[in-house]
């Protein structure tokens, strides 16, 4: 965290990370677990999820564009652990955020369609979300607003080009907001696109991810800024990533268990009821801690 202020950076700012081999653009976050003068990035952020262009217009690859070409001569295992880098503000003043729940049969083709568009922007990432992987989250940024035709193509791919979509456009300021709500089980946010001013992410993205009901006039969802038009529900920390189980659900299930169960029996009941701890198993230690408390 102490390394950010001298660089003129805040959490979430886009930075250009440069090594002697290449460069990428990514958001920056402070982390107490990282030593001063160091930076960390997971090797999973390859070109499948990350794209863009550098300041010279050259296409950007994933994180491995930064690492060295050194490798073990016998196993061919690449040296992915260490590389010297320079970090500086990316200087991209226009941003975009899009997210949508999609039909299972089209989610993959939509993602591939978005991936083909990512190199047209200076920074872009596209990742799936949701337990079934049928949600897509697109982030992008550029020095200035792109051609409206590109925004129209992104809007169409996310399924937001239908008559029911609420729309706001200010072409002069590069502002483009689209919100689609569903009415099958109460009005909920089905998808949205924020371009030019993405501050509404603070309340609109949780509203979509948590599938909370919209309690206000739907037109209020087009409001800019980080102030939510309706009270936001506090989001419980996720404990089980494999099955999307949060702490609130686990604690509620524990409160309903008979008092005479021992620790192992309580864990088995959680696993059979919520499925937490039955995937990779990395959350089992936290489950046991919650049981003991």
PDB file of C-alpha atoms in Angstrom:
ATOM      1  CA  UNK A   1       0.000   0.000   0.000  1.00  0.00           C
ATOM      2  CA  UNK A   2       2.835   2.485   0.709  1.00  0.00           C
ATOM      3  CA  UNK A   3       4.057   2.132  -2.879  1.00  0.00           C
ATOM      4  CA  UNK A   4       0.874   3.594  -4.413  1.00  0.00           C
ATOM      5  CA  UNK A   5       0.960   7.272  -3.279  1.00  0.00           C
ATOM      6  CA  UNK A   6       4.481   7.990  -4.615  1.00  0.00           C
ATOM      7  CA  UNK A   7       3.282   6.726  -7.995  1.00  0.00           C
ATOM      8  CA  UNK A   8       0.177   8.906  -7.846  1.00  0.00           C
ATOM      9  CA  UNK A   9      -2.064   5.839  -7.785  1.00  0.00           C
ATOM     10  CA  UNK A  10      -5.229   4.777  -5.977  1.00  0.00           C
ATOM     11  CA  UNK A  11      -6.895   1.381  -5.699  1.00  0.00           C
ATOM     12  CA  UNK A  12      -8.551   0.442  -8.981  1.00  0.00           C
ATOM     13  CA  UNK A  13      -6.484   2.775 -11.166  1.00  0.00           C
ATOM     14  CA  UNK A  14      -5.261   1.365 -14.459  1.00  0.00           C
ATOM     15  CA  UNK A  15      -1.499   1.056 -14.725  1.00  0.00           C
ATOM     16  CA  UNK A  16       0.916   0.147 -17.494  1.00  0.00           C
ATOM     17  CA  UNK A  17       3.297  -2.570 -16.330  1.00  0.00           C
ATOM     18  CA  UNK A  18       6.460  -2.789 -18.423  1.00  0.00           C
ATOM     19  CA  UNK A  19       9.342  -5.249 -18.416  1.00  0.00           C
ATOM     20  CA  UNK A  20      12.262  -5.630 -20.816  1.00  0.00           C
ATOM     21  CA  UNK A  21      10.150  -8.170 -22.706  1.00  0.00           C
ATOM     22  CA  UNK A  22       6.749  -6.502 -23.010  1.00  0.00           C
ATOM     23  CA  UNK A  23       3.994  -4.474 -21.384  1.00  0.00           C
ATOM     24  CA  UNK A  24       0.390  -4.874 -20.254  1.00  0.00           C
ATOM     25  CA  UNK A  25      -2.351  -2.663 -18.793  1.00  0.00           C
ATOM     26  CA  UNK A  26      -4.197  -3.837 -15.666  1.00  0.00           C
ATOM     27  CA  UNK A  27      -5.975  -2.387 -12.595  1.00  0.00           C
ATOM     28  CA  UNK A  28      -3.847  -2.002  -9.443  1.00  0.00           C
ATOM     29  CA  UNK A  29      -4.815  -2.946  -5.890  1.00  0.00           C
ATOM     30  CA  UNK A  30      -2.918  -2.545  -2.596  1.00  0.00           C
ATOM     31  CA  UNK A  31      -2.149  -5.712  -0.636  1.00  0.00           C
ATOM     32  CA  UNK A  32      -0.579  -5.932   2.816  1.00  0.00           C
ATOM     33  CA  UNK A  33       0.824  -9.341   1.886  1.00  0.00           C
ATOM     34  CA  UNK A  34       3.091  -7.957  -0.831  1.00  0.00           C
ATOM     35  CA  UNK A  35       6.502  -6.635   0.240  1.00  0.00           C
ATOM     36  CA  UNK A  36       7.449  -2.996  -0.475  1.00  0.00           C
ATOM     37  CA  UNK A  37       8.922  -2.550  -3.928  1.00  0.00           C
ATOM     38  CA  UNK A  38       7.242  -5.690  -5.241  1.00  0.00           C
ATOM     39  CA  UNK A  39       4.121  -6.484  -7.251  1.00  0.00           C
ATOM     40  CA  UNK A  40       2.222  -9.714  -7.785  1.00  0.00           C
ATOM     41  CA  UNK A  41      -0.016 -10.937 -10.583  1.00  0.00           C
ATOM     42  CA  UNK A  42      -1.427 -14.424 -11.012  1.00  0.00           C
ATOM     43  CA  UNK A  43      -0.236 -16.414 -14.009  1.00  0.00           C
ATOM     44  CA  UNK A  44      -3.865 -17.148 -14.981  1.00  0.00           C
ATOM     45  CA  UNK A  45      -4.349 -13.678 -16.512  1.00  0.00           C
ATOM     46  CA  UNK A  46      -3.381 -14.692 -20.025  1.00  0.00           C
ATOM     47  CA  UNK A  47      -4.669 -13.476 -23.361  1.00  0.00           C
ATOM     48  CA  UNK A  48      -7.845 -15.548 -22.935  1.00  0.00           C
ATOM     49  CA  UNK A  49      -9.123 -12.998 -20.418  1.00  0.00           C
ATOM     50  CA  UNK A  50      -6.946  -9.918 -20.963  1.00  0.00           C
ATOM     51  CA  UNK A  51      -6.303  -7.762 -24.014  1.00  0.00           C
ATOM     52  CA  UNK A  52      -5.703  -4.217 -25.236  1.00  0.00           C
ATOM     53  CA  UNK A  53      -3.105  -1.988 -26.926  1.00  0.00           C
ATOM     54  CA  UNK A  54      -0.047  -0.181 -25.619  1.00  0.00           C
ATOM     55  CA  UNK A  55       0.688   3.518 -26.117  1.00  0.00           C
ATOM     56  CA  UNK A  56       2.263   2.775 -29.490  1.00  0.00           C
ATOM     57  CA  UNK A  57      -0.813   0.916 -30.700  1.00  0.00           C
ATOM     58  CA  UNK A  58       0.742  -2.525 -30.459  1.00  0.00           C
ATOM     59  CA  UNK A  59      -1.509  -5.382 -29.237  1.00  0.00           C
ATOM     60  CA  UNK A  60      -1.049  -6.475 -25.632  1.00  0.00           C
ATOM     61  CA  UNK A  61      -0.877 -10.090 -24.512  1.00  0.00           C
ATOM     62  CA  UNK A  62      -1.460 -11.496 -21.039  1.00  0.00           C
ATOM     63  CA  UNK A  63       0.793 -11.543 -18.010  1.00  0.00           C
ATOM     64  CA  UNK A  64       3.310 -13.836 -19.661  1.00  0.00           C
ATOM     65  CA  UNK A  65       4.272 -10.967 -21.956  1.00  0.00           C
ATOM     66  CA  UNK A  66       6.186  -9.620 -18.936  1.00  0.00           C
ATOM     67  CA  UNK A  67       8.045 -12.722 -17.813  1.00  0.00           C
ATOM     68  CA  UNK A  68      11.481 -13.741 -19.036  1.00  0.00           C
ATOM     69  CA  UNK A  69      12.187 -16.388 -21.644  1.00  0.00           C
ATOM     70  CA  UNK A  70      14.335 -18.401 -19.182  1.00  0.00           C
ATOM     71  CA  UNK A  71      13.272 -22.010 -18.683  1.00  0.00           C
ATOM     72  CA  UNK A  72      14.547 -25.319 -17.340  1.00  0.00           C
ATOM     73  CA  UNK A  73      16.582 -27.025 -20.101  1.00  0.00           C
ATOM     74  CA  UNK A  74      15.252 -30.463 -19.146  1.00  0.00           C
ATOM     75  CA  UNK A  75      11.590 -29.979 -18.202  1.00  0.00           C
ATOM     76  CA  UNK A  76      11.074 -26.790 -20.260  1.00  0.00           C
ATOM     77  CA  UNK A  77       9.253 -25.305 -17.236  1.00  0.00           C
ATOM     78  CA  UNK A  78       9.284 -21.516 -17.777  1.00  0.00           C
ATOM     79  CA  UNK A  79      10.504 -19.057 -15.155  1.00  0.00           C
ATOM     80  CA  UNK A  80       7.186 -17.485 -14.147  1.00  0.00           C
ATOM     81  CA  UNK A  81       8.147 -16.335 -10.655  1.00  0.00           C
ATOM     82  CA  UNK A  82      10.370 -13.299 -11.122  1.00  0.00           C
ATOM     83  CA  UNK A  83      10.632 -10.361 -13.520  1.00  0.00           C
ATOM     84  CA  UNK A  84      11.722  -6.746 -13.061  1.00  0.00           C
ATOM     85  CA  UNK A  85       8.918  -4.330 -14.011  1.00  0.00           C
ATOM     86  CA  UNK A  86       8.139  -0.615 -14.092  1.00  0.00           C
ATOM     87  CA  UNK A  87       4.645   0.522 -13.006  1.00  0.00           C
ATOM     88  CA  UNK A  88       3.160   3.848 -14.084  1.00  0.00           C
ATOM     89  CA  UNK A  89      -0.335   5.335 -14.619  1.00  0.00           C
ATOM     90  CA  UNK A  90      -1.895   4.160 -17.858  1.00  0.00           C
ATOM     91  CA  UNK A  91      -3.493   7.563 -18.528  1.00  0.00           C
ATOM     92  CA  UNK A  92      -6.778   6.195 -19.864  1.00  0.00           C
ATOM     93  CA  UNK A  93      -9.605   8.614 -19.117  1.00  0.00           C
ATOM     94  CA  UNK A  94     -12.567   6.770 -20.676  1.00  0.00           C
ATOM     95  CA  UNK A  95     -13.890   3.587 -19.060  1.00  0.00           C
ATOM     96  CA  UNK A  96     -16.486   0.913 -19.734  1.00  0.00           C
ATOM     97  CA  UNK A  97     -18.156  -1.753 -17.620  1.00  0.00           C
ATOM     98  CA  UNK A  98     -20.642  -4.289 -18.918  1.00  0.00           C
ATOM     99  CA  UNK A  99     -22.214  -7.314 -17.257  1.00  0.00           C
ATOM    100  CA  UNK A 100     -25.090  -9.622 -18.093  1.00  0.00           C
ATOM    101  CA  UNK A 101     -26.689 -12.934 -17.239  1.00  0.00           C
ATOM    102  CA  UNK A 102     -26.920 -14.954 -20.460  1.00  0.00           C
ATOM    103  CA  UNK A 103     -28.643 -18.147 -21.598  1.00  0.00           C
ATOM    104  CA  UNK A 104     -26.399 -21.169 -21.030  1.00  0.00           C
ATOM    105  CA  UNK A 105     -26.492 -22.085 -24.710  1.00  0.00           C
ATOM    106  CA  UNK A 106     -25.158 -18.687 -25.849  1.00  0.00           C
ATOM    107  CA  UNK A 107     -22.749 -17.644 -23.055  1.00  0.00           C
ATOM    108  CA  UNK A 108     -19.673 -19.176 -24.708  1.00  0.00           C
ATOM    109  CA  UNK A 109     -20.376 -17.755 -28.166  1.00  0.00           C
ATOM    110  CA  UNK A 110     -21.010 -14.296 -26.669  1.00  0.00           C
ATOM    111  CA  UNK A 111     -17.724 -14.477 -24.802  1.00  0.00           C
ATOM    112  CA  UNK A 112     -15.878 -15.400 -27.993  1.00  0.00           C
ATOM    113  CA  UNK A 113     -17.560 -12.536 -29.805  1.00  0.00           C
ATOM    114  CA  UNK A 114     -16.464 -10.075 -27.119  1.00  0.00           C
ATOM    115  CA  UNK A 115     -12.907 -11.438 -27.170  1.00  0.00           C
ATOM    116  CA  UNK A 116     -12.623 -10.532 -30.849  1.00  0.00           C
ATOM    117  CA  UNK A 117     -13.493  -6.926 -29.992  1.00  0.00           C
ATOM    118  CA  UNK A 118     -11.110  -6.515 -27.044  1.00  0.00           C
ATOM    119  CA  UNK A 119      -7.993  -5.579 -29.094  1.00  0.00           C
ATOM    120  CA  UNK A 120      -9.842  -2.485 -30.342  1.00  0.00           C
ATOM    121  CA  UNK A 121      -9.518  -0.933 -26.857  1.00  0.00           C
ATOM    122  CA  UNK A 122      -6.420   0.125 -24.920  1.00  0.00           C
ATOM    123  CA  UNK A 123      -7.404  -2.084 -21.986  1.00  0.00           C
ATOM    124  CA  UNK A 124     -10.004  -4.834 -21.824  1.00  0.00           C
ATOM    125  CA  UNK A 125     -10.774  -7.932 -19.783  1.00  0.00           C
ATOM    126  CA  UNK A 126     -13.674 -10.352 -20.100  1.00  0.00           C
ATOM    127  CA  UNK A 127     -14.362 -13.028 -17.489  1.00  0.00           C
ATOM    128  CA  UNK A 128     -17.290 -15.349 -16.729  1.00  0.00           C
ATOM    129  CA  UNK A 129     -19.068 -15.260 -13.382  1.00  0.00           C
ATOM    130  CA  UNK A 130     -21.832 -17.157 -11.651  1.00  0.00           C
ATOM    131  CA  UNK A 131     -21.983 -20.739 -10.490  1.00  0.00           C
ATOM    132  CA  UNK A 132     -23.098 -21.895 -13.926  1.00  0.00           C
ATOM    133  CA  UNK A 133     -20.649 -19.594 -15.711  1.00  0.00           C
ATOM    134  CA  UNK A 134     -23.512 -17.952 -17.591  1.00  0.00           C
ATOM    135  CA  UNK A 135     -22.639 -14.419 -16.584  1.00  0.00           C
ATOM    136  CA  UNK A 136     -20.053 -12.273 -18.369  1.00  0.00           C
ATOM    137  CA  UNK A 137     -18.206  -9.255 -16.973  1.00  0.00           C
ATOM    138  CA  UNK A 138     -16.465  -6.905 -19.393  1.00  0.00           C
ATOM    139  CA  UNK A 139     -14.122  -4.103 -18.320  1.00  0.00           C
ATOM    140  CA  UNK A 140     -12.436  -1.743 -20.743  1.00  0.00           C
ATOM    141  CA  UNK A 141     -10.746   1.645 -20.949  1.00  0.00           C
ATOM    142  CA  UNK A 142      -9.240   3.936 -23.540  1.00  0.00           C
ATOM    143  CA  UNK A 143      -7.817   7.426 -23.878  1.00  0.00           C
ATOM    144  CA  UNK A 144     -11.072   8.636 -25.461  1.00  0.00           C
ATOM    145  CA  UNK A 145     -14.491   7.284 -26.342  1.00  0.00           C
ATOM    146  CA  UNK A 146     -14.320   4.776 -29.214  1.00  0.00           C
ATOM    147  CA  UNK A 147     -16.472   4.692 -32.321  1.00  0.00           C
ATOM    148  CA  UNK A 148     -20.172   4.371 -31.304  1.00  0.00           C
ATOM    149  CA  UNK A 149     -20.372   1.418 -33.673  1.00  0.00           C
ATOM    150  CA  UNK A 150     -18.091  -0.539 -31.333  1.00  0.00           C
ATOM    151  CA  UNK A 151     -20.342   0.246 -28.364  1.00  0.00           C
ATOM    152  CA  UNK A 152     -23.342  -0.868 -30.405  1.00  0.00           C
ATOM    153  CA  UNK A 153     -21.668  -4.216 -31.158  1.00  0.00           C
ATOM    154  CA  UNK A 154     -20.847  -4.764 -27.473  1.00  0.00           C
ATOM    155  CA  UNK A 155     -24.418  -3.819 -26.548  1.00  0.00           C
ATOM    156  CA  UNK A 156     -25.810  -6.342 -29.018  1.00  0.00           C
ATOM    157  CA  UNK A 157     -23.519  -9.153 -27.844  1.00  0.00           C
ATOM    158  CA  UNK A 158     -24.611  -8.626 -24.229  1.00  0.00           C
ATOM    159  CA  UNK A 159     -28.253  -8.871 -25.313  1.00  0.00           C
ATOM    160  CA  UNK A 160     -28.993  -5.239 -24.471  1.00  0.00           C
ATOM    161  CA  UNK A 161     -30.237  -4.203 -27.929  1.00  0.00           C
ATOM    162  CA  UNK A 162     -33.863  -5.143 -27.252  1.00  0.00           C
ATOM    163  CA  UNK A 163     -36.862  -2.776 -26.905  1.00  0.00           C
ATOM    164  CA  UNK A 164     -37.141  -3.422 -23.151  1.00  0.00           C
ATOM    165  CA  UNK A 165     -33.665  -2.007 -22.502  1.00  0.00           C
ATOM    166  CA  UNK A 166     -33.546   1.393 -20.814  1.00  0.00           C
ATOM    167  CA  UNK A 167     -31.101   3.678 -22.624  1.00  0.00           C
ATOM    168  CA  UNK A 168     -29.268   6.949 -22.088  1.00  0.00           C
ATOM    169  CA  UNK A 169     -26.779   8.444 -24.549  1.00  0.00           C
ATOM    170  CA  UNK A 170     -24.733  11.646 -24.463  1.00  0.00           C
ATOM    171  CA  UNK A 171     -22.540  11.364 -27.548  1.00  0.00           C
ATOM    172  CA  UNK A 172     -20.746  14.651 -26.898  1.00  0.00           C
ATOM    173  CA  UNK A 173     -19.440  13.406 -23.543  1.00  0.00           C
ATOM    174  CA  UNK A 174     -18.954   9.783 -24.564  1.00  0.00           C
ATOM    175  CA  UNK A 175     -21.683   8.668 -22.132  1.00  0.00           C
ATOM    176  CA  UNK A 176     -23.575   5.466 -22.926  1.00  0.00           C
ATOM    177  CA  UNK A 177     -25.756   3.667 -20.366  1.00  0.00           C
ATOM    178  CA  UNK A 178     -27.962   0.647 -20.987  1.00  0.00           C
ATOM    179  CA  UNK A 179     -29.890  -1.362 -18.368  1.00  0.00           C
ATOM    180  CA  UNK A 180     -32.148  -4.369 -18.936  1.00  0.00           C
ATOM    181  CA  UNK A 181     -34.366  -5.759 -16.187  1.00  0.00           C
ATOM    182  CA  UNK A 182     -36.239  -9.064 -16.101  1.00  0.00           C
ATOM    183  CA  UNK A 183     -39.847  -9.521 -14.992  1.00  0.00           C
ATOM    184  CA  UNK A 184     -40.141 -13.309 -14.790  1.00  0.00           C
ATOM    185  CA  UNK A 185     -39.677 -13.517 -10.988  1.00  0.00           C
ATOM    186  CA  UNK A 186     -39.897  -9.859 -10.044  1.00  0.00           C
ATOM    187  CA  UNK A 187     -37.896  -7.050 -11.596  1.00  0.00           C
ATOM    188  CA  UNK A 188     -34.171  -7.803 -11.407  1.00  0.00           C
ATOM    189  CA  UNK A 189     -31.178  -6.462 -13.304  1.00  0.00           C
ATOM    190  CA  UNK A 190     -30.490  -8.799 -16.219  1.00  0.00           C
ATOM    191  CA  UNK A 191     -27.643  -6.828 -17.754  1.00  0.00           C
ATOM    192  CA  UNK A 192     -26.135  -3.377 -18.117  1.00  0.00           C
ATOM    193  CA  UNK A 193     -23.483  -1.365 -19.918  1.00  0.00           C
ATOM    194  CA  UNK A 194     -21.847   1.754 -18.465  1.00  0.00           C
ATOM    195  CA  UNK A 195     -19.546   3.715 -20.770  1.00  0.00           C
ATOM    196  CA  UNK A 196     -17.769   6.990 -20.108  1.00  0.00           C
ATOM    197  CA  UNK A 197     -18.894   7.175 -16.468  1.00  0.00           C
ATOM    198  CA  UNK A 198     -18.749   3.781 -14.774  1.00  0.00           C
ATOM    199  CA  UNK A 199     -19.058   4.974 -11.159  1.00  0.00           C
ATOM    200  CA  UNK A 200     -22.497   3.356 -10.876  1.00  0.00           C
ATOM    201  CA  UNK A 201     -20.623   0.026 -10.756  1.00  0.00           C
ATOM    202  CA  UNK A 202     -20.491   0.505  -6.964  1.00  0.00           C
ATOM    203  CA  UNK A 203     -24.198  -0.306  -6.638  1.00  0.00           C
ATOM    204  CA  UNK A 204     -25.340  -1.617 -10.024  1.00  0.00           C
ATOM    205  CA  UNK A 205     -22.930  -4.563 -10.238  1.00  0.00           C
ATOM    206  CA  UNK A 206     -23.854  -5.933  -6.753  1.00  0.00           C
ATOM    207  CA  UNK A 207     -27.523  -5.505  -7.671  1.00  0.00           C
ATOM    208  CA  UNK A 208     -26.975  -7.760 -10.691  1.00  0.00           C
ATOM    209  CA  UNK A 209     -24.662 -10.291  -9.009  1.00  0.00           C
ATOM    210  CA  UNK A 210     -26.889 -10.744  -5.947  1.00  0.00           C
ATOM    211  CA  UNK A 211     -30.058 -10.780  -8.092  1.00  0.00           C
ATOM    212  CA  UNK A 212     -31.755  -8.381  -5.702  1.00  0.00           C
ATOM    213  CA  UNK A 213     -35.197  -7.051  -6.641  1.00  0.00           C
ATOM    214  CA  UNK A 214     -35.339  -3.518  -8.036  1.00  0.00           C
ATOM    215  CA  UNK A 215     -37.397  -1.477  -5.590  1.00  0.00           C
ATOM    216  CA  UNK A 216     -37.401   1.865  -7.418  1.00  0.00           C
ATOM    217  CA  UNK A 217     -38.624   3.141 -10.752  1.00  0.00           C
ATOM    218  CA  UNK A 218     -36.447   1.275 -13.262  1.00  0.00           C
ATOM    219  CA  UNK A 219     -35.421   4.570 -14.894  1.00  0.00           C
ATOM    220  CA  UNK A 220     -33.451   5.376 -11.720  1.00  0.00           C
ATOM    221  CA  UNK A 221     -31.040   2.611 -12.743  1.00  0.00           C
ATOM    222  CA  UNK A 222     -29.737   4.947 -15.445  1.00  0.00           C
ATOM    223  CA  UNK A 223     -28.512   7.473 -12.882  1.00  0.00           C
ATOM    224  CA  UNK A 224     -24.749   8.163 -12.962  1.00  0.00           C
ATOM    225  CA  UNK A 225     -22.520   8.261  -9.922  1.00  0.00           C
ATOM    226  CA  UNK A 226     -21.771   5.959  -7.017  1.00  0.00           C
ATOM    227  CA  UNK A 227     -24.842   6.886  -4.931  1.00  0.00           C
ATOM    228  CA  UNK A 228     -27.382   4.012  -5.137  1.00  0.00           C
ATOM    229  CA  UNK A 229     -31.033   4.880  -5.895  1.00  0.00           C
ATOM    230  CA  UNK A 230     -32.156   2.237  -3.371  1.00  0.00           C
ATOM    231  CA  UNK A 231     -30.606   0.908  -0.150  1.00  0.00           C
ATOM    232  CA  UNK A 232     -27.876  -1.608  -0.946  1.00  0.00           C
ATOM    233  CA  UNK A 233     -27.804  -4.983   0.756  1.00  0.00           C
ATOM    234  CA  UNK A 234     -24.512  -5.772   2.459  1.00  0.00           C
ATOM    235  CA  UNK A 235     -22.775  -8.564   0.578  1.00  0.00           C
ATOM    236  CA  UNK A 236     -21.624 -11.514   2.635  1.00  0.00           C
ATOM    237  CA  UNK A 237     -18.047 -12.735   1.997  1.00  0.00           C
ATOM    238  CA  UNK A 238     -17.810 -15.806  -0.202  1.00  0.00           C
ATOM    239  CA  UNK A 239     -16.368 -18.843   1.574  1.00  0.00           C
ATOM    240  CA  UNK A 240     -16.760 -21.630  -0.996  1.00  0.00           C
ATOM    241  CA  UNK A 241     -15.705 -20.555  -4.472  1.00  0.00           C
ATOM    242  CA  UNK A 242     -16.505 -23.901  -6.104  1.00  0.00           C
ATOM    243  CA  UNK A 243     -20.205 -23.731  -5.252  1.00  0.00           C
ATOM    244  CA  UNK A 244     -20.699 -20.025  -4.551  1.00  0.00           C
ATOM    245  CA  UNK A 245     -21.598 -20.329  -0.854  1.00  0.00           C
ATOM    246  CA  UNK A 246     -21.202 -17.220   1.285  1.00  0.00           C
ATOM    247  CA  UNK A 247     -20.621 -16.804   5.021  1.00  0.00           C
ATOM    248  CA  UNK A 248     -24.205 -15.751   5.737  1.00  0.00           C
ATOM    249  CA  UNK A 249     -25.625 -18.961   4.244  1.00  0.00           C
ATOM    250  CA  UNK A 250     -23.149 -21.093   6.194  1.00  0.00           C
ATOM    251  CA  UNK A 251     -23.857 -19.357   9.510  1.00  0.00           C
ATOM    252  CA  UNK A 252     -27.610 -19.615   8.935  1.00  0.00           C
ATOM    253  CA  UNK A 253     -27.306 -23.348   8.260  1.00  0.00           C
ATOM    254  CA  UNK A 254     -25.185 -23.861  11.376  1.00  0.00           C
ATOM    255  CA  UNK A 255     -27.751 -22.050  13.513  1.00  0.00           C
ATOM    256  CA  UNK A 256     -30.410 -24.562  12.438  1.00  0.00           C
ATOM    257  CA  UNK A 257     -28.381 -27.673  13.283  1.00  0.00           C
ATOM    258  CA  UNK A 258     -29.172 -29.725  16.413  1.00  0.00           C
ATOM    259  CA  UNK A 259     -27.072 -28.758  19.418  1.00  0.00           C
ATOM    260  CA  UNK A 260     -25.770 -32.290  20.054  1.00  0.00           C
ATOM    261  CA  UNK A 261     -23.847 -32.671  16.766  1.00  0.00           C
ATOM    262  CA  UNK A 262     -20.065 -32.888  16.945  1.00  0.00           C
ATOM    263  CA  UNK A 263     -17.728 -30.986  14.617  1.00  0.00           C
ATOM    264  CA  UNK A 264     -17.439 -33.702  11.971  1.00  0.00           C
ATOM    265  CA  UNK A 265     -21.200 -34.235  11.870  1.00  0.00           C
ATOM    266  CA  UNK A 266     -21.806 -30.501  11.501  1.00  0.00           C
ATOM    267  CA  UNK A 267     -19.302 -30.355   8.632  1.00  0.00           C
ATOM    268  CA  UNK A 268     -20.949 -33.295   6.875  1.00  0.00           C
ATOM    269  CA  UNK A 269     -24.346 -31.650   7.248  1.00  0.00           C
ATOM    270  CA  UNK A 270     -23.028 -28.444   5.712  1.00  0.00           C
ATOM    271  CA  UNK A 271     -21.450 -30.359   2.848  1.00  0.00           C
ATOM    272  CA  UNK A 272     -24.603 -32.318   2.077  1.00  0.00           C
ATOM    273  CA  UNK A 273     -26.914 -29.323   2.390  1.00  0.00           C
ATOM    274  CA  UNK A 274     -24.943 -26.468   0.829  1.00  0.00           C
ATOM    275  CA  UNK A 275     -22.212 -28.472  -0.993  1.00  0.00           C
ATOM    276  CA  UNK A 276     -19.539 -26.162   0.442  1.00  0.00           C
ATOM    277  CA  UNK A 277     -16.257 -27.960   1.009  1.00  0.00           C
ATOM    278  CA  UNK A 278     -17.060 -30.680  -1.534  1.00  0.00           C
ATOM    279  CA  UNK A 279     -15.121 -29.209  -4.477  1.00  0.00           C
ATOM    280  CA  UNK A 280     -11.437 -28.391  -4.139  1.00  0.00           C
ATOM    281  CA  UNK A 281     -11.716 -28.528  -0.338  1.00  0.00           C
ATOM    282  CA  UNK A 282      -9.717 -25.363   0.333  1.00  0.00           C
ATOM    283  CA  UNK A 283     -12.590 -23.854   2.330  1.00  0.00           C
ATOM    284  CA  UNK A 284     -12.852 -26.770   4.794  1.00  0.00           C
ATOM    285  CA  UNK A 285     -10.497 -25.143   7.369  1.00  0.00           C
ATOM    286  CA  UNK A 286     -12.684 -22.016   7.437  1.00  0.00           C
ATOM    287  CA  UNK A 287     -15.810 -24.158   7.686  1.00  0.00           C
ATOM    288  CA  UNK A 288     -14.349 -25.884  10.734  1.00  0.00           C
ATOM    289  CA  UNK A 289     -13.455 -22.513  12.288  1.00  0.00           C
ATOM    290  CA  UNK A 290     -17.032 -21.324  11.845  1.00  0.00           C
ATOM    291  CA  UNK A 291     -18.332 -24.561  13.364  1.00  0.00           C
ATOM    292  CA  UNK A 292     -16.101 -24.109  16.433  1.00  0.00           C
ATOM    293  CA  UNK A 293     -17.236 -20.531  16.894  1.00  0.00           C
TER     294      UNK A 293
END
